Tab-separated table of C-alpha atoms and ligand atoms in Angstrom:
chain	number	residue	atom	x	y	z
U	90	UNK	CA	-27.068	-1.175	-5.303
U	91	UNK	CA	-23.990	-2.491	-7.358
U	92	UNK	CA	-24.779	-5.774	-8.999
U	93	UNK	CA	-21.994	-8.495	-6.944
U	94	UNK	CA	-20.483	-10.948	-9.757
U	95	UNK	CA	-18.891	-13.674	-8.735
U	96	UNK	CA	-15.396	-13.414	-7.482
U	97	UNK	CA	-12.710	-14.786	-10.508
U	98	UNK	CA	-10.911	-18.065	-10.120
U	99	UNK	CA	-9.584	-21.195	-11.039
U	100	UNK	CA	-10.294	-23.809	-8.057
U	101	UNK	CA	-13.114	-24.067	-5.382
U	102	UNK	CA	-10.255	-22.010	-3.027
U	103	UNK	CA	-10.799	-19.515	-0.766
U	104	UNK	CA	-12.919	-16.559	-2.335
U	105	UNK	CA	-11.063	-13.009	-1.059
U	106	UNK	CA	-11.874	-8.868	-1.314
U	107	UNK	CA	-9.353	-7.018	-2.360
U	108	UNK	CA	-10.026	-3.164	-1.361
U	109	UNK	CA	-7.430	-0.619	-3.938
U	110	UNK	CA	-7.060	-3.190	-5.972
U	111	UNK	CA	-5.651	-1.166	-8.335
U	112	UNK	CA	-3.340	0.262	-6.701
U	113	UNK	CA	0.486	-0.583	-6.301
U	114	UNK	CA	0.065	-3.111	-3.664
U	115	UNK	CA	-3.346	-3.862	-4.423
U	116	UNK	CA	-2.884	-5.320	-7.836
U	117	UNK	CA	0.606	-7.371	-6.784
U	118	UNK	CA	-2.021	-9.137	-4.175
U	119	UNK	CA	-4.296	-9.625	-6.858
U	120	UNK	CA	-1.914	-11.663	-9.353
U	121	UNK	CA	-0.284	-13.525	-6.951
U	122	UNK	CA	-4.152	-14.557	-5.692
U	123	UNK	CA	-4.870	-15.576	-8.850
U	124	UNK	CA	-1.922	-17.867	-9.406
U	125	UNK	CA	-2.249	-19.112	-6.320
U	126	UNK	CA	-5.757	-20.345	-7.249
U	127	UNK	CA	-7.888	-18.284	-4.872
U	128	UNK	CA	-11.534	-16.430	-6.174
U	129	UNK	CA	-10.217	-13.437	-6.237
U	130	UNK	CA	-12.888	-10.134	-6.170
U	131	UNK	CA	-11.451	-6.395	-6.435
U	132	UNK	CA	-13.087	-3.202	-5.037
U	133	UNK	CA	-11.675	-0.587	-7.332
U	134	UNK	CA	-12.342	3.319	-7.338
U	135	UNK	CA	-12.912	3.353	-11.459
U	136	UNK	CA	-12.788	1.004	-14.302
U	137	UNK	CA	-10.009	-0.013	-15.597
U	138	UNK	CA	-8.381	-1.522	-18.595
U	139	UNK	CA	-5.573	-3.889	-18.951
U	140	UNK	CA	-5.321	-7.737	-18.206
U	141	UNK	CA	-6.457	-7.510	-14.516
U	142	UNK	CA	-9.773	-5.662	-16.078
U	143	UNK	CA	-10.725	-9.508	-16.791
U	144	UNK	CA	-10.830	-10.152	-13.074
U	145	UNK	CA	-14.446	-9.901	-10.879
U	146	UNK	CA	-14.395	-6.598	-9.691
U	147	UNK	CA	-16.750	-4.027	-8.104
U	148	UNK	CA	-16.520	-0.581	-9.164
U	149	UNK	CA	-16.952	2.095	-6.760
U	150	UNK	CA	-16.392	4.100	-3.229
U	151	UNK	CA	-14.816	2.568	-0.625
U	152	UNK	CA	-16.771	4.677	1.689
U	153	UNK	CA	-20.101	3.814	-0.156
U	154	UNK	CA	-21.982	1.261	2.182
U	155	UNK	CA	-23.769	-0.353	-0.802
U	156	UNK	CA	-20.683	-0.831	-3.083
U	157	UNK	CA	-18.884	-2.376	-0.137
U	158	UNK	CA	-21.716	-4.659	0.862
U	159	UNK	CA	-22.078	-6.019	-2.665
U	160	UNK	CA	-18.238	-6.098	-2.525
U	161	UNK	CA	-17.915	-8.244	0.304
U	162	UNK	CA	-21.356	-10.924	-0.689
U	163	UNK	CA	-19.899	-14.174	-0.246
U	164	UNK	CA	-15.973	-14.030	0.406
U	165	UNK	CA	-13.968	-15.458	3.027
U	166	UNK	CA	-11.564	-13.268	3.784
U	167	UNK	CA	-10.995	-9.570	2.942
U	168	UNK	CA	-7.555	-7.492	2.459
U	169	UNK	CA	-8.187	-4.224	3.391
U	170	UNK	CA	-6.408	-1.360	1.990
U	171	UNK	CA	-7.240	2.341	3.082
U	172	UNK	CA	-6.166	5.101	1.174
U	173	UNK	CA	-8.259	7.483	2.669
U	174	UNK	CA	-6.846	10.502	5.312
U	175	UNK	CA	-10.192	10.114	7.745
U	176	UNK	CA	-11.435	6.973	9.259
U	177	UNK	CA	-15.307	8.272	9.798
U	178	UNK	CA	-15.847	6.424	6.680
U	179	UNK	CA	-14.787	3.624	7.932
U	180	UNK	CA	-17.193	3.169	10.770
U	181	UNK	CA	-19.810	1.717	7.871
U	182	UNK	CA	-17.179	-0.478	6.507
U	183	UNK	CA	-17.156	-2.221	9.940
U	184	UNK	CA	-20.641	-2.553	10.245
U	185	UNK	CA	-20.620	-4.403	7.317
U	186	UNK	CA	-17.693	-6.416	7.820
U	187	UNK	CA	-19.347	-7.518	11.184
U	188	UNK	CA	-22.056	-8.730	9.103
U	189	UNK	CA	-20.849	-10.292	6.766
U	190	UNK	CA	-18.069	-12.377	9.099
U	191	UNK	CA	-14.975	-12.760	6.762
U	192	UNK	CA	-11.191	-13.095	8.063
U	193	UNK	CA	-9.805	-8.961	7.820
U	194	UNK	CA	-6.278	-8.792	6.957
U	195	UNK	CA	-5.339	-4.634	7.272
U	196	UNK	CA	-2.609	-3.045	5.641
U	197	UNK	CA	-0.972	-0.647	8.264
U	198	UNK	CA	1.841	1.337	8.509
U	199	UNK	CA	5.539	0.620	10.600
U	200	UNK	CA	5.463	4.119	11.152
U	201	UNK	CA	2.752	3.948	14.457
U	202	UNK	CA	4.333	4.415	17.613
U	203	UNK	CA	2.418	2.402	19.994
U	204	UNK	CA	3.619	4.208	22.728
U	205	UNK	CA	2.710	7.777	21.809
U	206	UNK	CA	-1.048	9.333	21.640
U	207	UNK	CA	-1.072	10.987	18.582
U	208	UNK	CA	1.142	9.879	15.975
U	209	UNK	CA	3.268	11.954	14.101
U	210	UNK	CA	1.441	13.109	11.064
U	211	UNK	CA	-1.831	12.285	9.591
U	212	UNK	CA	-1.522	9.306	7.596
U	213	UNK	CA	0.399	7.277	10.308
U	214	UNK	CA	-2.689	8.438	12.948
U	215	UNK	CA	-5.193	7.449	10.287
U	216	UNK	CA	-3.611	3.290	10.471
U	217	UNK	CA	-3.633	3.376	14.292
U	218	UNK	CA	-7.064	4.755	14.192
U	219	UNK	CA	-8.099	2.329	11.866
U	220	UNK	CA	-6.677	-0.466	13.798
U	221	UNK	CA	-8.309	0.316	17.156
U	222	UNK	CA	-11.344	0.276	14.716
U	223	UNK	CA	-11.161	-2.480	13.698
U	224	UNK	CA	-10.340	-4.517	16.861
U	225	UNK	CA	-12.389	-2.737	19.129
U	226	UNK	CA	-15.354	-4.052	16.845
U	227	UNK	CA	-13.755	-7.451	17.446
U	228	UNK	CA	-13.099	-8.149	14.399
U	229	UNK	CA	-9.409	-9.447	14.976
U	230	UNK	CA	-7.892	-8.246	12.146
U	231	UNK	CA	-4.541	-9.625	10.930
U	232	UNK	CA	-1.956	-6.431	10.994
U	233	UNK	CA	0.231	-6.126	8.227
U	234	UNK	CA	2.468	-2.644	8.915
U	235	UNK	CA	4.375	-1.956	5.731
U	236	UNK	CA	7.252	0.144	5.919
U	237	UNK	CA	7.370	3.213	3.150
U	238	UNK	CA	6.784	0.876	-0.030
U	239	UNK	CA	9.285	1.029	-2.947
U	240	UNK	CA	6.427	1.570	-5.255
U	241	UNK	CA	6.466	4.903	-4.084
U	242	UNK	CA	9.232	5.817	-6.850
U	243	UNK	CA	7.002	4.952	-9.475
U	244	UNK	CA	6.530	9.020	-8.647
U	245	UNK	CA	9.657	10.387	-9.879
U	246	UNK	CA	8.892	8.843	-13.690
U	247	UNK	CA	7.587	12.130	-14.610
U	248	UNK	CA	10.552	13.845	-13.549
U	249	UNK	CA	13.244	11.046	-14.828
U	250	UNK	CA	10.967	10.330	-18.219
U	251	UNK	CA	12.480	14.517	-18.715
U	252	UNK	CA	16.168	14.209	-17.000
U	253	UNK	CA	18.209	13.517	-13.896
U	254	UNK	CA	17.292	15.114	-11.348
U	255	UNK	CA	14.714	14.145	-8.663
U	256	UNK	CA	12.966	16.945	-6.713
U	257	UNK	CA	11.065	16.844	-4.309
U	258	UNK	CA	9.692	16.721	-0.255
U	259	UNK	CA	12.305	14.817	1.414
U	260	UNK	CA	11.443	11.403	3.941
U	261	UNK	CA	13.284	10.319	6.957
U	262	UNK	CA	15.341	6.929	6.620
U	263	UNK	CA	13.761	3.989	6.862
U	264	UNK	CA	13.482	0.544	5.753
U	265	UNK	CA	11.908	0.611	2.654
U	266	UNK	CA	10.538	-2.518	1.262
U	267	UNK	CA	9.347	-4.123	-1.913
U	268	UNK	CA	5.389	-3.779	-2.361
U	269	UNK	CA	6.200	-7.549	-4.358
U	270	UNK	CA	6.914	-8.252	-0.657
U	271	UNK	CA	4.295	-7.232	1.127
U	272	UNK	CA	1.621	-9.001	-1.298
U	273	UNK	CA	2.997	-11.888	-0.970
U	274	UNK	CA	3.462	-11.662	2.945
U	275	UNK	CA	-0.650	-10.536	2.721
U	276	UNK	CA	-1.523	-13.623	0.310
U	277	UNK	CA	0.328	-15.870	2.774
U	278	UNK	CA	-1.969	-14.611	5.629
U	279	UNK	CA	-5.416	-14.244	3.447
U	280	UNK	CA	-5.078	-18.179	2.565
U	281	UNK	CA	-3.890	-19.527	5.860
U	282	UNK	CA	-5.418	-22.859	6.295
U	283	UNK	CA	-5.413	-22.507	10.056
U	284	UNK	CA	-6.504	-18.793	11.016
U	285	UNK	CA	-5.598	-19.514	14.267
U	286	UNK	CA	-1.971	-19.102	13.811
U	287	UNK	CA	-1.698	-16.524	12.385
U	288	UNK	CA	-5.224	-14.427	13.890
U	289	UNK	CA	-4.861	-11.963	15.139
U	290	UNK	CA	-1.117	-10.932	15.086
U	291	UNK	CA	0.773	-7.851	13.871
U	292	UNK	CA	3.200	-7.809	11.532
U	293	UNK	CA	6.087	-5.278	11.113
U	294	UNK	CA	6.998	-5.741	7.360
U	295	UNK	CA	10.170	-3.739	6.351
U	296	UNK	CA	13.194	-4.277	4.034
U	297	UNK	CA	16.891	-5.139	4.571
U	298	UNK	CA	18.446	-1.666	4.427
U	299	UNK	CA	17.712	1.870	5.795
U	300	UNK	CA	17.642	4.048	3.281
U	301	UNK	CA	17.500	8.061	2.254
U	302	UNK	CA	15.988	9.556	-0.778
U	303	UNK	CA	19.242	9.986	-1.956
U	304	UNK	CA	20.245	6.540	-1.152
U	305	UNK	CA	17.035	5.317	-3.162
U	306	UNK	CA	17.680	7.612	-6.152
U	307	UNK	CA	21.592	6.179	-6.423
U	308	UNK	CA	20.142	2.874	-6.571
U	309	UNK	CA	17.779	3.653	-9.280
U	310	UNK	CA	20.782	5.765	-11.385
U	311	UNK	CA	22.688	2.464	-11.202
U	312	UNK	CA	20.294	0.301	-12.362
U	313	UNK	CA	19.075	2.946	-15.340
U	314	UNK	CA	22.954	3.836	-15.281
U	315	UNK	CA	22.430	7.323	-15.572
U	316	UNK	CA	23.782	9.479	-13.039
U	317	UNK	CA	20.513	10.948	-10.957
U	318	UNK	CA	20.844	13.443	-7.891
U	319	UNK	CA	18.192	14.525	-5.754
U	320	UNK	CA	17.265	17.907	-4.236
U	321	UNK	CA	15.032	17.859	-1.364
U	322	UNK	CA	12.607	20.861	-1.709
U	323	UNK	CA	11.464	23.718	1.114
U	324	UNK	CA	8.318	22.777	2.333
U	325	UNK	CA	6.693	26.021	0.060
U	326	UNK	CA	7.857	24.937	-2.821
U	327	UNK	CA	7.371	21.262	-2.330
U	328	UNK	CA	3.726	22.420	-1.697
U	329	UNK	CA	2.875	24.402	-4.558
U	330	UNK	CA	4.448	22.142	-6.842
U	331	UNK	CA	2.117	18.960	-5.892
U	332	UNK	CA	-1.179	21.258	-5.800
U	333	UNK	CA	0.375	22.411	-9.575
U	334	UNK	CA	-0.030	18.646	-9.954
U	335	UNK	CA	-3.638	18.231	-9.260
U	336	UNK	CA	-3.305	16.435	-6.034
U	337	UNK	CA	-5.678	17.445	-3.231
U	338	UNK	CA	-4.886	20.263	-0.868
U	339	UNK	CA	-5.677	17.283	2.099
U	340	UNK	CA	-3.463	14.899	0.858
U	341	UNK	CA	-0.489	18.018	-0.068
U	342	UNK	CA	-0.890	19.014	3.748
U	343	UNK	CA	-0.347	15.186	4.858
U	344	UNK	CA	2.665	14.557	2.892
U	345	UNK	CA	4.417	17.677	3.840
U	346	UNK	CA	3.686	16.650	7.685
U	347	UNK	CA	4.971	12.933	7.025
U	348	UNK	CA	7.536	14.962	5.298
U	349	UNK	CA	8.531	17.083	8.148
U	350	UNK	CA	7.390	15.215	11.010
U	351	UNK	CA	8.124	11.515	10.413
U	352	UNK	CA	10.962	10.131	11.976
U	353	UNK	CA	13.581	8.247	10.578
U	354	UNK	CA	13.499	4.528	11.784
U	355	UNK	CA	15.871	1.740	11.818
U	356	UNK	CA	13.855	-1.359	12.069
U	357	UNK	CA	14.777	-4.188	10.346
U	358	UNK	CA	12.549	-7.182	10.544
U	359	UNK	CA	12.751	-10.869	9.315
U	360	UNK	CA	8.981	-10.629	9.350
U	361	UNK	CA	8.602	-11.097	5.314
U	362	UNK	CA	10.745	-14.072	5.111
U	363	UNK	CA	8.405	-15.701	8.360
U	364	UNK	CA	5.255	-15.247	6.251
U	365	UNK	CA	6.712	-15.918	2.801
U	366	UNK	CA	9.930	-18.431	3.197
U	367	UNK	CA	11.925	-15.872	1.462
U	368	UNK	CA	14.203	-12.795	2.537
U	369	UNK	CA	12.816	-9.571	1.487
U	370	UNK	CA	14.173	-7.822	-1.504
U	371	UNK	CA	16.420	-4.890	-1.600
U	372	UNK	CA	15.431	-1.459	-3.488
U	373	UNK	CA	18.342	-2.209	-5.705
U	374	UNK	CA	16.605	-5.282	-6.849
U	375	UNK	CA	13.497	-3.546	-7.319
U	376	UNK	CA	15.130	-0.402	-9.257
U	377	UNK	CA	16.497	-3.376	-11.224
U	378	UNK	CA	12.934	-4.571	-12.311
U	379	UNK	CA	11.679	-1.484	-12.783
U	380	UNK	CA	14.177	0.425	-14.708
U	381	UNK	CA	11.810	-0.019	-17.717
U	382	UNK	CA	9.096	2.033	-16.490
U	383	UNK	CA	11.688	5.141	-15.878
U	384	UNK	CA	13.267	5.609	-19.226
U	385	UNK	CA	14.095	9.155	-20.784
U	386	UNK	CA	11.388	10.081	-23.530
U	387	UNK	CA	14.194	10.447	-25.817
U	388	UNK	CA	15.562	6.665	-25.482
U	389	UNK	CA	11.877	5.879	-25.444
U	390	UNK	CA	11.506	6.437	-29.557
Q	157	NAP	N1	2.792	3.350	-0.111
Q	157	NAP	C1	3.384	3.229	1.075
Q	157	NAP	O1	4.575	3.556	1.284
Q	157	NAP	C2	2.604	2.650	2.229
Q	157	NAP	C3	3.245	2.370	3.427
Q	157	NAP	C4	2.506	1.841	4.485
Q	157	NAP	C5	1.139	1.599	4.317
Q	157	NAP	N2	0.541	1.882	3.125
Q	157	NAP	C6	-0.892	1.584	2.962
Q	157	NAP	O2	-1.023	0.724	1.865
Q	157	NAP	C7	-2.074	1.176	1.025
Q	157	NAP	C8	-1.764	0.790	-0.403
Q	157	NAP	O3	-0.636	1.550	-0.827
Q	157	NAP	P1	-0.416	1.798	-2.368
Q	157	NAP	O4	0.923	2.435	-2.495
Q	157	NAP	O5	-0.755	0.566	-3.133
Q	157	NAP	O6	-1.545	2.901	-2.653
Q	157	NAP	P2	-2.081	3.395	-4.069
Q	157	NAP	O7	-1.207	2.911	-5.176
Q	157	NAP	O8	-2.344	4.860	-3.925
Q	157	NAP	O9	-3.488	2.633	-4.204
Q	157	NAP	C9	-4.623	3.032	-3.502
Q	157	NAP	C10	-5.817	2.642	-4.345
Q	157	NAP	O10	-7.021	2.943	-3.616
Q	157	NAP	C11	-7.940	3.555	-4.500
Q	157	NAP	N3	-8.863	4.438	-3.788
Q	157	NAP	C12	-8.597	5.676	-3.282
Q	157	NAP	N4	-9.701	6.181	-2.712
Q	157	NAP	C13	-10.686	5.268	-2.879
Q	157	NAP	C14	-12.053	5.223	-2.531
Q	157	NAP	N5	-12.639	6.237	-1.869
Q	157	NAP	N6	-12.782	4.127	-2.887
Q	157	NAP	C15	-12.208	3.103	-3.555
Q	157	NAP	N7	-10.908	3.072	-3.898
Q	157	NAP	C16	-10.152	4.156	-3.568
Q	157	NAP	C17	-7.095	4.332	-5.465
Q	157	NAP	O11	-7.813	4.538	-6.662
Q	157	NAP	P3	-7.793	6.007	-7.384
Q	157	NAP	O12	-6.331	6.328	-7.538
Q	157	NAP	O13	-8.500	5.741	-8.665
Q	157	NAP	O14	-8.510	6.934	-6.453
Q	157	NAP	C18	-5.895	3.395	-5.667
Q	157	NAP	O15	-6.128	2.475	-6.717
Q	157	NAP	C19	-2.147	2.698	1.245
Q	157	NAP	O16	-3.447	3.155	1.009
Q	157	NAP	C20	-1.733	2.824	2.686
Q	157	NAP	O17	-2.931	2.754	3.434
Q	157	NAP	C21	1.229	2.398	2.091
């Protein structure tokens, strides 16, 4: 069994799990924890390096029930992130969450349509699953549904790091909203003084505009001012090239059917400025603060 250190922080404040803590959203939720004062703990897949590498973390599987019981020894409340495309997995990761008692907080998706029995592609059915999980084990789990995250760009640097043009499996419109957002709508809700506002309740967190990949990829030529285009690709040649990237035939198959099969959505929600106190951002802003992390290889020497 994983040894469990002792969750990093600054006061006696609430001690909290991060699950994919290492991931886009995860490590946002992470910093702002920190600053905020909480113990913070992350679950993450491998070690890493870096300044967040300094932080109490366990190092494992998600879906291994010893790494997540040693993950979750002694901590109040838990954000769960999922990044997996089943949810049989998950069915030890409630047991232990029973057991152990902390306040869940579970990072959904705005693309679930309550009203239909299956959703429409596999990612989208794996957060409704995971939902009726959870609250059928009466665990009354705080919802947070993201909209697509802006973070997602942070896929096209390969492509932009070589020119200007963006290719690649095209996404309905939708509302896409900062992942800076969305941790600090989750860190709002993980150190509520008084769970019972806020638990259990869904929240539908989305950005200000609807927006195409196209609309995305202007954004982010204006704020790198370099004139990108994208070109969705056919659903073949989408495919091959992200196997020819590594990624896993399972998760290939699931993009192409969010891809395909997703449709486009215009909700707009003030939900991020009722947890946080502040608006949500646009992409523009983001593209803005991230322009760094997208520059040509040539401009980079
Ligand atoms: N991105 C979106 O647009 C969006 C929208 C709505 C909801 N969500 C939800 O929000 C979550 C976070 O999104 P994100 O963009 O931050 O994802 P991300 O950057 O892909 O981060 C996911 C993290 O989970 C880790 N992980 C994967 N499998 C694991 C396992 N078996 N055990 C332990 N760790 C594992 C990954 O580590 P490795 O890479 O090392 O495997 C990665 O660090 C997603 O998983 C999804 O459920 C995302």
């Amino acid at each position: 069994m994983p040894d469990t250190p002792r969750p990093t922080g600054t006061h006696d404040g609430p001690s909290v799990l991060v699950t994919g803590a290492a991931g886009n959203l995860g490590r946002e939720v992470v910093d702002r924890l920190l600053a905020q004062g909480a113990r913070v703990r992350r679950l993450v897949h491998r070690p890493t390096t870096g300044p967040r590498s300094a932080v109490e973390s366990v190092v494992g599987d998600l879906t291994d029930p010893a790494v997540f019981r040693a993950a979750l020894q002694g901590v109040d409340a838990v954000l769960l992130i999922w990044p997996l495309l089943d949810t049989d997995p998950a069915h030890h990761v409630v047991a232990e969450l029973i057991a152990a008692a902390p306040r869940v907080v579970y990072v959904s998706s705005t693309a679930i349509d309550d009203g239909a029995a299956r959703q429409s592609d596999p990612i989208v059915q794996v957060h409704v699953d995971m939902e009726v999980l959870l609250r059928e084990a009466g665990l009354r789990p705080v919802v947070l549904r993201s909209d697509t995250m802006a973070s997602n760009a942070r896929g096209w640097g390969a492509q932009l790091r070589v020119g200007d043009l963006i290719a690649g499996p095209d996404m309905a419109r939708t509302a896409v909203v900062d992942e800076r957002d969305v941790a600090d709508a989750a860190v709002t809700v993980l150190l509520a003084p008084d769970r019972t506002q806020l638990d259990p309740k869904t929240y539908l967190l989305t950005g200000p505009e609807v927006l195409d990949r196209g609309d995305q990829v202007a954004r982010l030529g204006a704020a790198l001012r370099r004139p990108l285009s994208f070109r969705p690709l056919p659903v073949d040649l989408a495919r091959s090239r992200m196997l020819a990237d590594g990624r896993p035939e399972r998760l290939v198959e699931a993009l192409l059917a969010a891809s395909v099969r997703r449709p486009e959505s215009h909700l707009i929600t003030d939900h991020v400025e009722r947890l946080t106190g502040t608006p949500a951002g646009t992409f523009a802003r983001w593209a803005v603060d991230h322009a760094g992390g997208f520059r040509r290889e040539s401009s980079d020497s």
